[in-house]
């Protein structure tokens, strides 16, 4: 981007000029703030929001994120923002009944928001994991909205485990009217207290009640699973293994009555992102109208010596056979740029050679940086043809200093996962943008683009780069030792 534009945005970020209801233009993109942290409890960090997820259906988009991040896990509550006009305007608030800070809940904290919609029952759902004062995570819950996503119920319990070790929930619903399991909703989570054992639970009544927590057929362990549902009702769940060294997948063809054994999609080669930022190769999964599944993650296999990460992806039509790992051509493999924390979006009205893909991601322009020198940016790239070629990348936000981000026991944080959703044919990424703290208070909140971003060549997204010419570097391995213990990221 031109130096003048970058300098102008740096001035705005440093001054903390963006407030709720205002916007800023960066290159050809204007960002709009979706929500703000209203809490003042002294036990967590304010004003902070991290880790947004989104889902869209028709002209409605619902976003949810952690609000008021605690250093050692979870947040004061889950915040939400809803648009009923394809992202033109937004309403926002906080979920009631989970934590003691909002609506009389009994838990001290909550984490890992995920959004889904059940059109059969007309219900929006936000799943999360409440956290006790002693940092136990005994349950997965869902809050429901039957009015289009602006009024939310108190939480319904999906499941409770005695070991209080649950982590990384994710929710999806079957929204195809011709599916034999239309209206089923599925929640994935893992039990860190049992080596990150993977579980699934299903609901057939709009999230009012939930069936038993079921393991995969091989009792697999993993983390960060994201279920997607094909038009025929088959549920496919990509997930990392328990220490994020390989990508797995499993499925159900009987409405969640049972789940298959896991298939190994590929090993993961990951670069440790500089500066102590909290990041990792968790998957971002989406599906097109035909039922083709796309899974993206951060991986260094195309970089000599694993010196930085690209965003890569694999696809499948059945959850067992997967395509070769392909690099998104954001920049040349010889560049100094490090890419991580992808939020993949697929226009679910498109498929095949005309499938629209959109990818938001965080990046360092120079991977050789430190906690005091790293400059964190947000990028966006898209494909109008199912990944055969990609538009030129554009920068949505940044640069941000890592000292502007809230701290956690796993590093400074914008999130473990991100999201991009399509509405009215355009992509709306949800991202966390931070500004310089003032008076000891952070200034990090959730933003989206004021206008949708298109996957067809337009103005600053005009250059198309073919995919598939890059080959993995032989012998590349992760540049850091894998954890010997099951990972947990709450």
Short mmCIF file of C-alpha atoms in Angstrom, two decimals, residues 2-488:
data_model
loop_
_atom_site.label_atom_id
_atom_site.label_comp_id
_atom_site.label_asym_id
_atom_site.label_seq_id
_atom_site.Cartn_x
_atom_site.Cartn_y
_atom_site.Cartn_z
CA UNK A 2 1.19 3.59 -0.54
CA UNK A 3 3.32 4.97 2.30
CA UNK A 4 1.02 8.01 2.64
CA UNK A 5 -2.07 5.82 3.25
CA UNK A 6 -0.23 3.63 5.75
CA UNK A 7 1.03 6.68 7.65
CA UNK A 8 -2.48 8.18 7.78
CA UNK A 9 -3.95 5.03 9.28
CA UNK A 10 -1.07 4.73 11.74
CA UNK A 11 -1.98 8.22 13.04
CA UNK A 12 -5.64 7.23 13.48
CA UNK A 13 -4.72 4.01 15.26
CA UNK A 14 -2.28 5.70 17.60
CA UNK A 15 -4.82 8.34 18.56
CA UNK A 16 -7.58 5.82 19.22
CA UNK A 17 -9.76 7.81 16.86
CA UNK A 18 -12.23 5.04 16.01
CA UNK A 19 -15.29 4.91 18.25
CA UNK A 20 -18.52 2.97 17.97
CA UNK A 21 -20.59 4.31 15.10
CA UNK A 22 -17.61 5.87 13.33
CA UNK A 23 -15.52 4.50 10.50
CA UNK A 24 -12.12 4.85 8.87
CA UNK A 25 -11.00 4.35 5.30
CA UNK A 26 -7.92 2.27 4.60
CA UNK A 27 -6.88 2.18 0.94
CA UNK A 28 -10.26 1.57 -0.75
CA UNK A 29 -11.88 -0.07 2.29
CA UNK A 30 -13.89 1.54 5.09
CA UNK A 31 -14.26 -0.28 8.42
CA UNK A 32 -17.25 0.02 10.76
CA UNK A 33 -17.10 -0.82 14.47
CA UNK A 34 -19.72 -3.43 15.43
CA UNK A 35 -19.66 -3.33 19.23
CA UNK A 36 -17.82 -2.20 22.33
CA UNK A 37 -16.86 -3.61 25.74
CA UNK A 38 -19.34 -2.19 28.31
CA UNK A 39 -17.91 -3.94 31.39
CA UNK A 40 -15.87 -2.46 34.22
CA UNK A 41 -15.06 -5.46 36.44
CA UNK A 42 -11.50 -5.13 37.68
CA UNK A 43 -10.71 -8.82 37.12
CA UNK A 44 -10.52 -8.61 33.31
CA UNK A 45 -8.98 -6.31 30.71
CA UNK A 46 -11.05 -3.46 29.20
CA UNK A 47 -11.87 -2.30 26.57
CA UNK A 48 -11.17 -5.56 24.78
CA UNK A 49 -12.94 -7.84 22.34
CA UNK A 50 -11.37 -10.98 20.84
CA UNK A 51 -12.15 -13.93 18.58
CA UNK A 52 -15.25 -13.12 16.50
CA UNK A 53 -17.37 -15.65 14.62
CA UNK A 54 -20.12 -14.84 12.11
CA UNK A 55 -22.89 -16.64 10.26
CA UNK A 56 -25.25 -15.35 7.60
CA UNK A 57 -28.61 -16.51 6.28
CA UNK A 58 -30.51 -14.45 3.74
CA UNK A 59 -29.98 -10.80 4.57
CA UNK A 60 -29.18 -11.44 8.26
CA UNK A 61 -25.64 -11.65 9.63
CA UNK A 62 -24.97 -12.44 13.31
CA UNK A 63 -21.55 -11.93 14.86
CA UNK A 64 -20.39 -12.96 18.36
CA UNK A 65 -17.13 -12.51 20.28
CA UNK A 66 -15.52 -12.52 23.72
CA UNK A 67 -15.89 -9.18 25.51
CA UNK A 68 -13.64 -8.12 28.41
CA UNK A 69 -10.82 -10.65 28.12
CA UNK A 70 -9.29 -12.22 31.25
CA UNK A 71 -5.55 -12.86 31.10
CA UNK A 72 -5.82 -16.51 32.14
CA UNK A 73 -8.88 -17.53 30.13
CA UNK A 74 -12.29 -16.39 28.95
CA UNK A 75 -14.04 -13.05 29.06
CA UNK A 76 -16.65 -11.10 31.02
CA UNK A 77 -19.34 -12.10 28.53
CA UNK A 78 -20.14 -12.91 24.91
CA UNK A 79 -21.09 -9.87 22.88
CA UNK A 80 -23.20 -10.01 19.72
CA UNK A 81 -23.90 -7.79 16.74
CA UNK A 82 -26.69 -8.37 14.20
CA UNK A 83 -27.46 -6.91 10.81
CA UNK A 84 -30.77 -7.61 9.04
CA UNK A 85 -29.85 -5.67 5.89
CA UNK A 86 -26.79 -7.61 4.67
CA UNK A 87 -24.37 -5.60 6.78
CA UNK A 88 -25.50 -2.04 6.04
CA UNK A 89 -26.54 -1.36 9.66
CA UNK A 90 -25.96 -3.21 12.94
CA UNK A 91 -27.49 -3.68 16.40
CA UNK A 92 -25.36 -4.99 19.26
CA UNK A 93 -25.55 -6.19 22.85
CA UNK A 94 -24.38 -8.82 25.37
CA UNK A 95 -25.76 -12.30 26.08
CA UNK A 96 -27.71 -12.61 29.34
CA UNK A 97 -27.59 -15.33 31.93
CA UNK A 98 -24.12 -16.78 31.41
CA UNK A 99 -21.79 -14.75 33.63
CA UNK A 100 -22.29 -12.82 36.82
CA UNK A 101 -21.48 -9.61 34.96
CA UNK A 102 -24.54 -9.69 32.69
CA UNK A 103 -28.12 -10.74 33.33
CA UNK A 104 -27.67 -12.74 36.49
CA UNK A 105 -25.54 -15.62 35.28
CA UNK A 106 -23.69 -17.86 37.71
CA UNK A 107 -20.32 -18.19 35.92
CA UNK A 108 -17.41 -15.81 36.23
CA UNK A 109 -16.27 -16.04 32.61
CA UNK A 110 -17.15 -17.42 29.19
CA UNK A 111 -15.22 -18.18 26.00
CA UNK A 112 -15.30 -19.48 22.41
CA UNK A 113 -18.40 -17.98 20.80
CA UNK A 114 -19.75 -19.65 17.66
CA UNK A 115 -22.87 -18.75 15.61
CA UNK A 116 -25.39 -20.82 13.60
CA UNK A 117 -28.93 -20.53 12.21
CA UNK A 118 -31.71 -23.14 12.12
CA UNK A 119 -34.24 -22.05 9.46
CA UNK A 120 -36.63 -24.94 10.13
CA UNK A 121 -37.30 -23.62 13.63
CA UNK A 122 -36.44 -19.98 12.89
CA UNK A 123 -33.75 -19.87 15.59
CA UNK A 124 -30.35 -18.20 15.75
CA UNK A 125 -27.91 -19.91 18.13
CA UNK A 126 -24.70 -18.77 19.82
CA UNK A 127 -22.69 -21.54 21.48
CA UNK A 128 -20.05 -20.91 24.14
CA UNK A 129 -18.23 -22.47 27.09
CA UNK A 130 -18.79 -20.90 30.54
CA UNK A 131 -15.84 -20.85 32.98
CA UNK A 132 -16.00 -21.04 36.79
CA UNK A 133 -14.04 -18.90 39.25
CA UNK A 134 -11.62 -21.81 39.69
CA UNK A 135 -11.14 -21.94 35.88
CA UNK A 136 -13.14 -25.11 35.41
CA UNK A 137 -15.12 -25.52 32.18
CA UNK A 138 -17.95 -27.93 33.00
CA UNK A 139 -20.40 -27.30 30.17
CA UNK A 140 -21.25 -26.11 26.69
CA UNK A 141 -24.26 -23.78 26.40
CA UNK A 142 -26.29 -22.11 23.66
CA UNK A 143 -28.25 -18.86 23.75
CA UNK A 144 -31.23 -18.75 21.35
CA UNK A 145 -32.92 -15.95 19.41
CA UNK A 146 -36.30 -16.42 17.76
CA UNK A 147 -36.76 -12.81 16.62
CA UNK A 148 -33.96 -12.58 14.06
CA UNK A 149 -30.96 -12.16 16.33
CA UNK A 150 -31.67 -9.06 18.41
CA UNK A 151 -33.25 -10.61 21.53
CA UNK A 152 -31.53 -13.61 23.13
CA UNK A 153 -32.67 -16.18 25.69
CA UNK A 154 -30.79 -17.26 28.77
CA UNK A 155 -28.45 -20.16 28.02
CA UNK A 156 -29.56 -23.75 27.41
CA UNK A 157 -27.07 -26.41 28.54
CA UNK A 158 -25.87 -28.70 25.75
CA UNK A 159 -23.80 -30.98 27.99
CA UNK A 160 -21.97 -31.07 31.32
CA UNK A 161 -18.77 -32.99 32.11
CA UNK A 162 -17.61 -33.74 35.64
CA UNK A 163 -13.93 -33.21 34.83
CA UNK A 164 -14.61 -29.55 33.91
CA UNK A 165 -12.12 -29.60 31.06
CA UNK A 166 -14.19 -28.66 28.00
CA UNK A 167 -12.78 -26.50 25.22
CA UNK A 168 -13.25 -25.09 21.70
CA UNK A 169 -16.94 -25.60 20.96
CA UNK A 170 -18.39 -24.96 17.48
CA UNK A 171 -21.98 -25.05 16.23
CA UNK A 172 -23.61 -25.68 12.83
CA UNK A 173 -27.16 -26.42 11.65
CA UNK A 174 -28.61 -28.26 8.66
CA UNK A 175 -30.25 -25.45 6.65
CA UNK A 176 -31.17 -27.37 3.47
CA UNK A 177 -34.94 -27.93 3.28
CA UNK A 178 -34.55 -31.11 1.18
CA UNK A 179 -32.12 -32.72 3.63
CA UNK A 180 -33.47 -35.71 5.61
CA UNK A 181 -32.09 -34.01 8.73
CA UNK A 182 -33.26 -30.46 7.99
CA UNK A 183 -33.29 -28.47 11.23
CA UNK A 184 -30.76 -30.63 13.07
CA UNK A 185 -28.07 -28.63 14.84
CA UNK A 186 -24.68 -29.97 15.88
CA UNK A 187 -22.21 -28.82 18.53
CA UNK A 188 -18.60 -29.99 18.48
CA UNK A 189 -16.22 -29.66 21.45
CA UNK A 190 -13.28 -31.42 23.03
CA UNK A 191 -12.51 -32.53 26.57
CA UNK A 192 -9.03 -31.38 27.55
CA UNK A 193 -9.48 -33.29 30.79
CA UNK A 194 -9.43 -36.48 28.69
CA UNK A 195 -6.59 -35.67 26.30
CA UNK A 196 -8.76 -33.46 24.08
CA UNK A 197 -11.26 -36.24 23.31
CA UNK A 198 -13.57 -35.07 20.50
CA UNK A 199 -17.34 -35.03 21.07
CA UNK A 200 -20.49 -34.12 19.16
CA UNK A 201 -24.02 -33.42 20.40
CA UNK A 202 -27.15 -32.92 18.27
CA UNK A 203 -30.48 -31.11 18.67
CA UNK A 204 -33.66 -31.64 16.62
CA UNK A 205 -35.83 -28.93 18.23
CA UNK A 206 -34.02 -25.66 17.58
CA UNK A 207 -31.52 -26.02 20.42
CA UNK A 208 -34.07 -26.43 23.22
CA UNK A 209 -32.78 -29.90 24.08
CA UNK A 210 -29.62 -31.78 23.15
CA UNK A 211 -28.74 -35.42 22.73
CA UNK A 212 -25.86 -37.26 24.42
CA UNK A 213 -22.25 -36.27 23.81
CA UNK A 214 -20.88 -38.87 21.38
CA UNK A 215 -17.27 -39.74 20.51
CA UNK A 216 -15.94 -40.56 17.07
CA UNK A 217 -15.83 -44.25 16.19
CA UNK A 218 -12.12 -44.37 17.03
CA UNK A 219 -12.38 -42.18 20.14
CA UNK A 220 -10.15 -39.58 18.50
CA UNK A 221 -8.62 -36.59 20.24
CA UNK A 222 -8.37 -33.16 18.67
CA UNK A 223 -9.05 -29.44 18.98
CA UNK A 224 -10.73 -26.68 17.00
CA UNK A 225 -13.25 -28.76 15.04
CA UNK A 226 -15.67 -26.84 12.80
CA UNK A 227 -18.68 -28.86 11.57
CA UNK A 228 -20.27 -28.06 8.20
CA UNK A 229 -23.39 -29.71 6.75
CA UNK A 230 -23.77 -30.87 3.15
CA UNK A 231 -27.08 -30.52 1.26
CA UNK A 232 -27.72 -34.26 1.68
CA UNK A 233 -27.47 -33.96 5.46
CA UNK A 234 -23.98 -35.39 5.91
CA UNK A 235 -22.03 -33.53 8.58
CA UNK A 236 -18.28 -33.18 8.01
CA UNK A 237 -16.03 -31.98 10.84
CA UNK A 238 -12.45 -30.89 10.11
CA UNK A 239 -10.33 -30.53 13.28
CA UNK A 240 -6.70 -30.41 14.34
CA UNK A 241 -5.28 -33.29 16.31
CA UNK A 242 -4.64 -32.74 20.02
CA UNK A 243 -1.31 -30.94 19.57
CA UNK A 244 -2.00 -29.27 16.20
CA UNK A 245 0.46 -31.32 14.14
CA UNK A 246 -2.09 -32.77 11.71
CA UNK A 247 -5.50 -31.99 10.26
CA UNK A 248 -8.25 -34.59 10.80
CA UNK A 249 -11.81 -35.01 9.57
CA UNK A 250 -14.79 -37.14 10.56
CA UNK A 251 -18.46 -37.27 9.57
CA UNK A 252 -22.00 -38.45 10.26
CA UNK A 253 -24.53 -39.53 7.62
CA UNK A 254 -27.35 -40.33 10.06
CA UNK A 255 -28.19 -37.00 11.64
CA UNK A 256 -25.62 -37.28 14.40
CA UNK A 257 -26.77 -40.69 15.73
CA UNK A 258 -23.16 -41.84 15.32
CA UNK A 259 -19.85 -40.47 14.07
CA UNK A 260 -17.18 -42.05 11.91
CA UNK A 261 -13.55 -42.61 12.76
CA UNK A 262 -11.24 -39.73 11.88
CA UNK A 263 -9.31 -39.50 8.61
CA UNK A 264 -5.95 -37.75 8.50
CA UNK A 265 -6.19 -35.01 5.87
CA UNK A 266 -2.54 -33.96 6.10
CA UNK A 267 0.23 -33.21 8.50
CA UNK A 268 0.62 -29.55 9.52
CA UNK A 269 3.89 -27.68 9.09
CA UNK A 270 3.71 -24.49 11.13
CA UNK A 271 5.97 -21.53 11.77
CA UNK A 272 5.94 -20.02 15.26
CA UNK A 273 4.73 -16.46 14.69
CA UNK A 274 7.04 -13.82 16.13
CA UNK A 275 6.52 -11.46 19.04
CA UNK A 276 4.73 -13.86 21.37
CA UNK A 277 1.35 -13.34 19.68
CA UNK A 278 -1.25 -16.00 20.43
CA UNK A 279 -1.77 -17.91 17.18
CA UNK A 280 -1.71 -21.39 15.71
CA UNK A 281 -2.87 -23.57 12.80
CA UNK A 282 -6.49 -24.10 13.84
CA UNK A 283 -8.74 -24.79 10.81
CA UNK A 284 -11.31 -22.45 9.28
CA UNK A 285 -13.97 -24.54 7.48
CA UNK A 286 -16.72 -23.56 5.01
CA UNK A 287 -18.95 -25.28 2.44
CA UNK A 288 -20.37 -24.34 -0.97
CA UNK A 289 -23.82 -24.99 -2.46
CA UNK A 290 -22.82 -28.38 -3.85
CA UNK A 291 -21.46 -29.63 -0.53
CA UNK A 292 -17.77 -29.16 -1.30
CA UNK A 293 -15.87 -28.47 1.90
CA UNK A 294 -13.01 -25.96 2.07
CA UNK A 295 -10.61 -25.93 5.02
CA UNK A 296 -7.90 -23.28 5.48
CA UNK A 297 -5.10 -22.96 8.03
CA UNK A 298 -1.65 -21.41 8.52
CA UNK A 299 1.20 -23.57 7.20
CA UNK A 300 4.87 -23.14 6.26
CA UNK A 301 5.39 -26.06 3.86
CA UNK A 302 5.88 -23.73 0.87
CA UNK A 303 8.59 -21.68 2.61
CA UNK A 304 12.25 -22.69 2.74
CA UNK A 305 13.23 -23.46 6.32
CA UNK A 306 9.66 -22.85 7.53
CA UNK A 307 10.58 -19.19 7.93
CA UNK A 308 6.98 -17.94 7.70
CA UNK A 309 3.42 -19.16 7.20
CA UNK A 310 1.15 -19.02 4.18
CA UNK A 311 -2.58 -19.58 4.33
CA UNK A 312 -3.22 -22.95 2.70
CA UNK A 313 -6.33 -25.01 2.07
CA UNK A 314 -7.65 -28.44 1.12
CA UNK A 315 -11.06 -29.47 -0.24
CA UNK A 316 -13.29 -32.54 -0.12
CA UNK A 317 -16.70 -33.64 -1.37
CA UNK A 318 -17.10 -36.52 1.09
CA UNK A 319 -14.91 -35.82 4.14
CA UNK A 320 -12.60 -38.79 3.53
CA UNK A 321 -10.77 -37.98 0.27
CA UNK A 322 -9.06 -34.58 0.30
CA UNK A 323 -7.27 -32.54 -2.32
CA UNK A 324 -3.58 -31.74 -2.20
CA UNK A 325 -2.72 -28.82 0.06
CA UNK A 326 -2.79 -25.60 -1.98
CA UNK A 327 -1.24 -22.24 -1.13
CA UNK A 328 -3.31 -19.05 -1.36
CA UNK A 329 -1.04 -16.80 -3.49
CA UNK A 330 -1.15 -13.70 -1.31
CA UNK A 331 2.48 -12.90 -2.10
CA UNK A 332 5.59 -14.70 -3.38
CA UNK A 333 7.06 -17.58 -1.40
CA UNK A 334 10.31 -15.64 -1.18
CA UNK A 335 8.67 -12.67 0.58
CA UNK A 336 9.25 -11.73 4.22
CA UNK A 337 5.52 -11.77 5.01
CA UNK A 338 4.07 -14.09 7.68
CA UNK A 339 0.33 -14.95 7.41
CA UNK A 340 -1.83 -16.49 10.15
CA UNK A 341 -5.29 -16.62 11.82
CA UNK A 342 -7.41 -17.15 8.69
CA UNK A 343 -11.14 -16.49 8.49
CA UNK A 344 -12.41 -18.28 5.39
CA UNK A 345 -15.78 -17.47 3.80
CA UNK A 346 -17.63 -19.25 0.99
CA UNK A 347 -20.75 -17.90 -0.71
CA UNK A 348 -23.14 -20.81 -0.07
CA UNK A 349 -25.27 -19.83 -3.09
CA UNK A 350 -22.33 -20.60 -5.40
CA UNK A 351 -20.41 -23.76 -6.25
CA UNK A 352 -17.91 -25.40 -8.55
CA UNK A 353 -16.01 -23.20 -10.98
CA UNK A 354 -18.00 -20.13 -9.93
CA UNK A 355 -17.76 -20.63 -6.15
CA UNK A 356 -16.92 -17.34 -4.46
CA UNK A 357 -14.27 -17.60 -1.75
CA UNK A 358 -13.13 -14.86 0.60
CA UNK A 359 -10.27 -14.98 3.07
CA UNK A 360 -9.39 -12.52 5.81
CA UNK A 361 -6.17 -13.07 7.74
CA UNK A 362 -3.61 -11.38 9.97
CA UNK A 363 -0.04 -10.85 8.83
CA UNK A 364 3.36 -9.40 9.66
CA UNK A 365 4.97 -7.59 6.70
CA UNK A 366 8.30 -8.73 8.12
CA UNK A 367 8.35 -12.05 9.92
CA UNK A 368 11.71 -11.22 11.53
CA UNK A 369 10.36 -9.00 14.29
CA UNK A 370 10.10 -8.92 18.07
CA UNK A 371 7.38 -8.13 20.59
CA UNK A 372 8.40 -4.47 20.43
CA UNK A 373 8.88 -4.21 16.66
CA UNK A 374 6.23 -6.50 15.09
CA UNK A 375 3.59 -4.64 13.10
CA UNK A 376 0.29 -6.54 12.92
CA UNK A 377 -1.95 -6.01 9.89
CA UNK A 378 -5.20 -7.51 8.54
CA UNK A 379 -5.43 -8.60 4.92
CA UNK A 380 -8.14 -9.78 2.55
CA UNK A 381 -8.05 -11.80 -0.66
CA UNK A 382 -10.79 -13.49 -2.68
CA UNK A 383 -11.44 -15.92 -5.52
CA UNK A 384 -14.34 -15.77 -8.00
CA UNK A 385 -13.76 -19.30 -9.32
CA UNK A 386 -13.47 -21.80 -6.47
CA UNK A 387 -9.79 -21.10 -5.83
CA UNK A 388 -8.53 -21.51 -9.42
CA UNK A 389 -7.23 -17.95 -9.19
CA UNK A 390 -7.23 -15.17 -6.60
CA UNK A 391 -7.53 -11.41 -6.65
CA UNK A 392 -4.71 -9.19 -5.50
CA UNK A 393 -4.62 -8.96 -1.71
CA UNK A 394 -5.61 -5.75 0.01
CA UNK A 395 -4.94 -4.49 3.53
CA UNK A 396 -8.00 -3.91 5.73
CA UNK A 397 -6.38 -2.66 8.96
CA UNK A 398 -3.07 -2.00 10.64
CA UNK A 399 -0.34 -1.55 11.50
CA UNK A 400 -0.97 -2.45 15.14
CA UNK A 401 1.66 -2.80 17.85
CA UNK A 402 1.49 -5.97 19.91
CA UNK A 403 1.54 -3.90 23.11
CA UNK A 404 -1.91 -2.62 22.12
CA UNK A 405 -3.40 -6.14 22.39
CA UNK A 406 -4.77 -7.70 25.59
CA UNK A 407 -2.46 -10.23 27.21
CA UNK A 408 -3.14 -13.90 27.88
CA UNK A 409 -1.12 -16.74 29.32
CA UNK A 410 -0.56 -17.86 25.70
CA UNK A 411 0.48 -14.46 24.35
CA UNK A 412 -1.08 -11.19 23.26
CA UNK A 413 -4.43 -11.88 21.64
CA UNK A 414 -6.73 -10.92 18.83
CA UNK A 415 -8.21 -14.44 18.70
CA UNK A 416 -7.67 -18.13 18.04
CA UNK A 417 -10.04 -18.06 15.06
CA UNK A 418 -11.75 -15.58 12.73
CA UNK A 419 -14.68 -15.55 10.35
CA UNK A 420 -15.89 -14.22 7.02
CA UNK A 421 -19.51 -14.56 5.85
CA UNK A 422 -21.29 -13.73 2.59
CA UNK A 423 -24.54 -11.76 2.37
CA UNK A 424 -26.10 -10.34 -0.79
CA UNK A 425 -23.19 -11.69 -2.80
CA UNK A 426 -20.50 -9.81 -0.91
CA UNK A 427 -18.09 -10.83 1.84
CA UNK A 428 -18.15 -9.37 5.36
CA UNK A 429 -15.09 -10.29 7.44
CA UNK A 430 -15.18 -9.84 11.21
CA UNK A 431 -11.88 -8.70 12.66
CA UNK A 432 -10.38 -7.31 15.83
CA UNK A 433 -8.64 -3.98 15.43
CA UNK A 434 -6.61 -2.44 18.24
CA UNK A 435 -5.56 1.15 18.91
CA UNK A 436 -3.07 2.58 21.38
CA UNK A 437 -4.28 2.14 25.00
CA UNK A 438 -5.13 5.28 26.93
CA UNK A 439 -4.98 5.66 30.68
CA UNK A 440 -4.21 1.97 31.15
CA UNK A 441 -7.35 0.93 29.23
CA UNK A 442 -7.10 -1.05 26.00
CA UNK A 443 -8.90 -0.06 22.83
CA UNK A 444 -9.56 -3.24 20.86
CA UNK A 445 -12.95 -3.95 19.30
CA UNK A 446 -14.70 -5.85 16.51
CA UNK A 447 -15.00 -4.33 13.05
CA UNK A 448 -16.28 -5.26 9.64
CA UNK A 449 -16.18 -3.57 6.27
CA UNK A 450 -18.75 -0.82 5.78
CA UNK A 451 -19.45 -2.23 2.31
CA UNK A 452 -19.27 -5.86 1.24
CA UNK A 453 -16.15 -7.07 -0.53
CA UNK A 454 -16.67 -8.88 -3.83
CA UNK A 455 -14.88 -11.97 -5.10
CA UNK A 456 -15.14 -10.75 -8.70
CA UNK A 457 -12.43 -8.49 -10.10
CA UNK A 458 -13.16 -4.91 -9.00
CA UNK A 459 -10.97 -1.81 -8.79
CA UNK A 460 -8.25 -2.56 -6.22
CA UNK A 461 -9.03 -6.31 -6.38
CA UNK A 462 -8.50 -6.47 -10.13
CA UNK A 463 -5.46 -8.70 -10.63
CA UNK A 464 -6.07 -12.45 -10.70
CA UNK A 465 -3.23 -14.85 -9.79
CA UNK A 466 -3.57 -18.51 -10.80
CA UNK A 467 -3.38 -21.11 -8.07
CA UNK A 468 -1.43 -24.35 -8.07
CA UNK A 469 2.03 -23.46 -9.43
CA UNK A 470 3.65 -23.61 -5.98
CA UNK A 471 5.15 -26.84 -4.71
CA UNK A 472 5.90 -27.71 -1.08
CA UNK A 473 9.57 -27.45 -0.18
CA UNK A 474 10.97 -30.97 0.37
CA UNK A 475 11.83 -31.77 3.95
CA UNK A 476 10.15 -28.74 5.54
CA UNK A 477 9.17 -29.33 9.16
CA UNK A 478 7.68 -27.05 11.78
CA UNK A 479 10.26 -24.68 13.24
CA UNK A 480 9.16 -25.36 16.80
CA UNK A 481 8.70 -28.46 18.91
CA UNK A 482 5.17 -29.81 19.13
CA UNK A 483 3.57 -29.85 22.54
CA UNK A 484 3.77 -33.22 24.26
CA UNK A 485 0.49 -32.43 26.03
CA UNK A 486 -2.97 -31.88 24.56
CA UNK A 487 -3.36 -28.17 23.79
CA UNK A 488 -6.06 -26.00 25.27
#
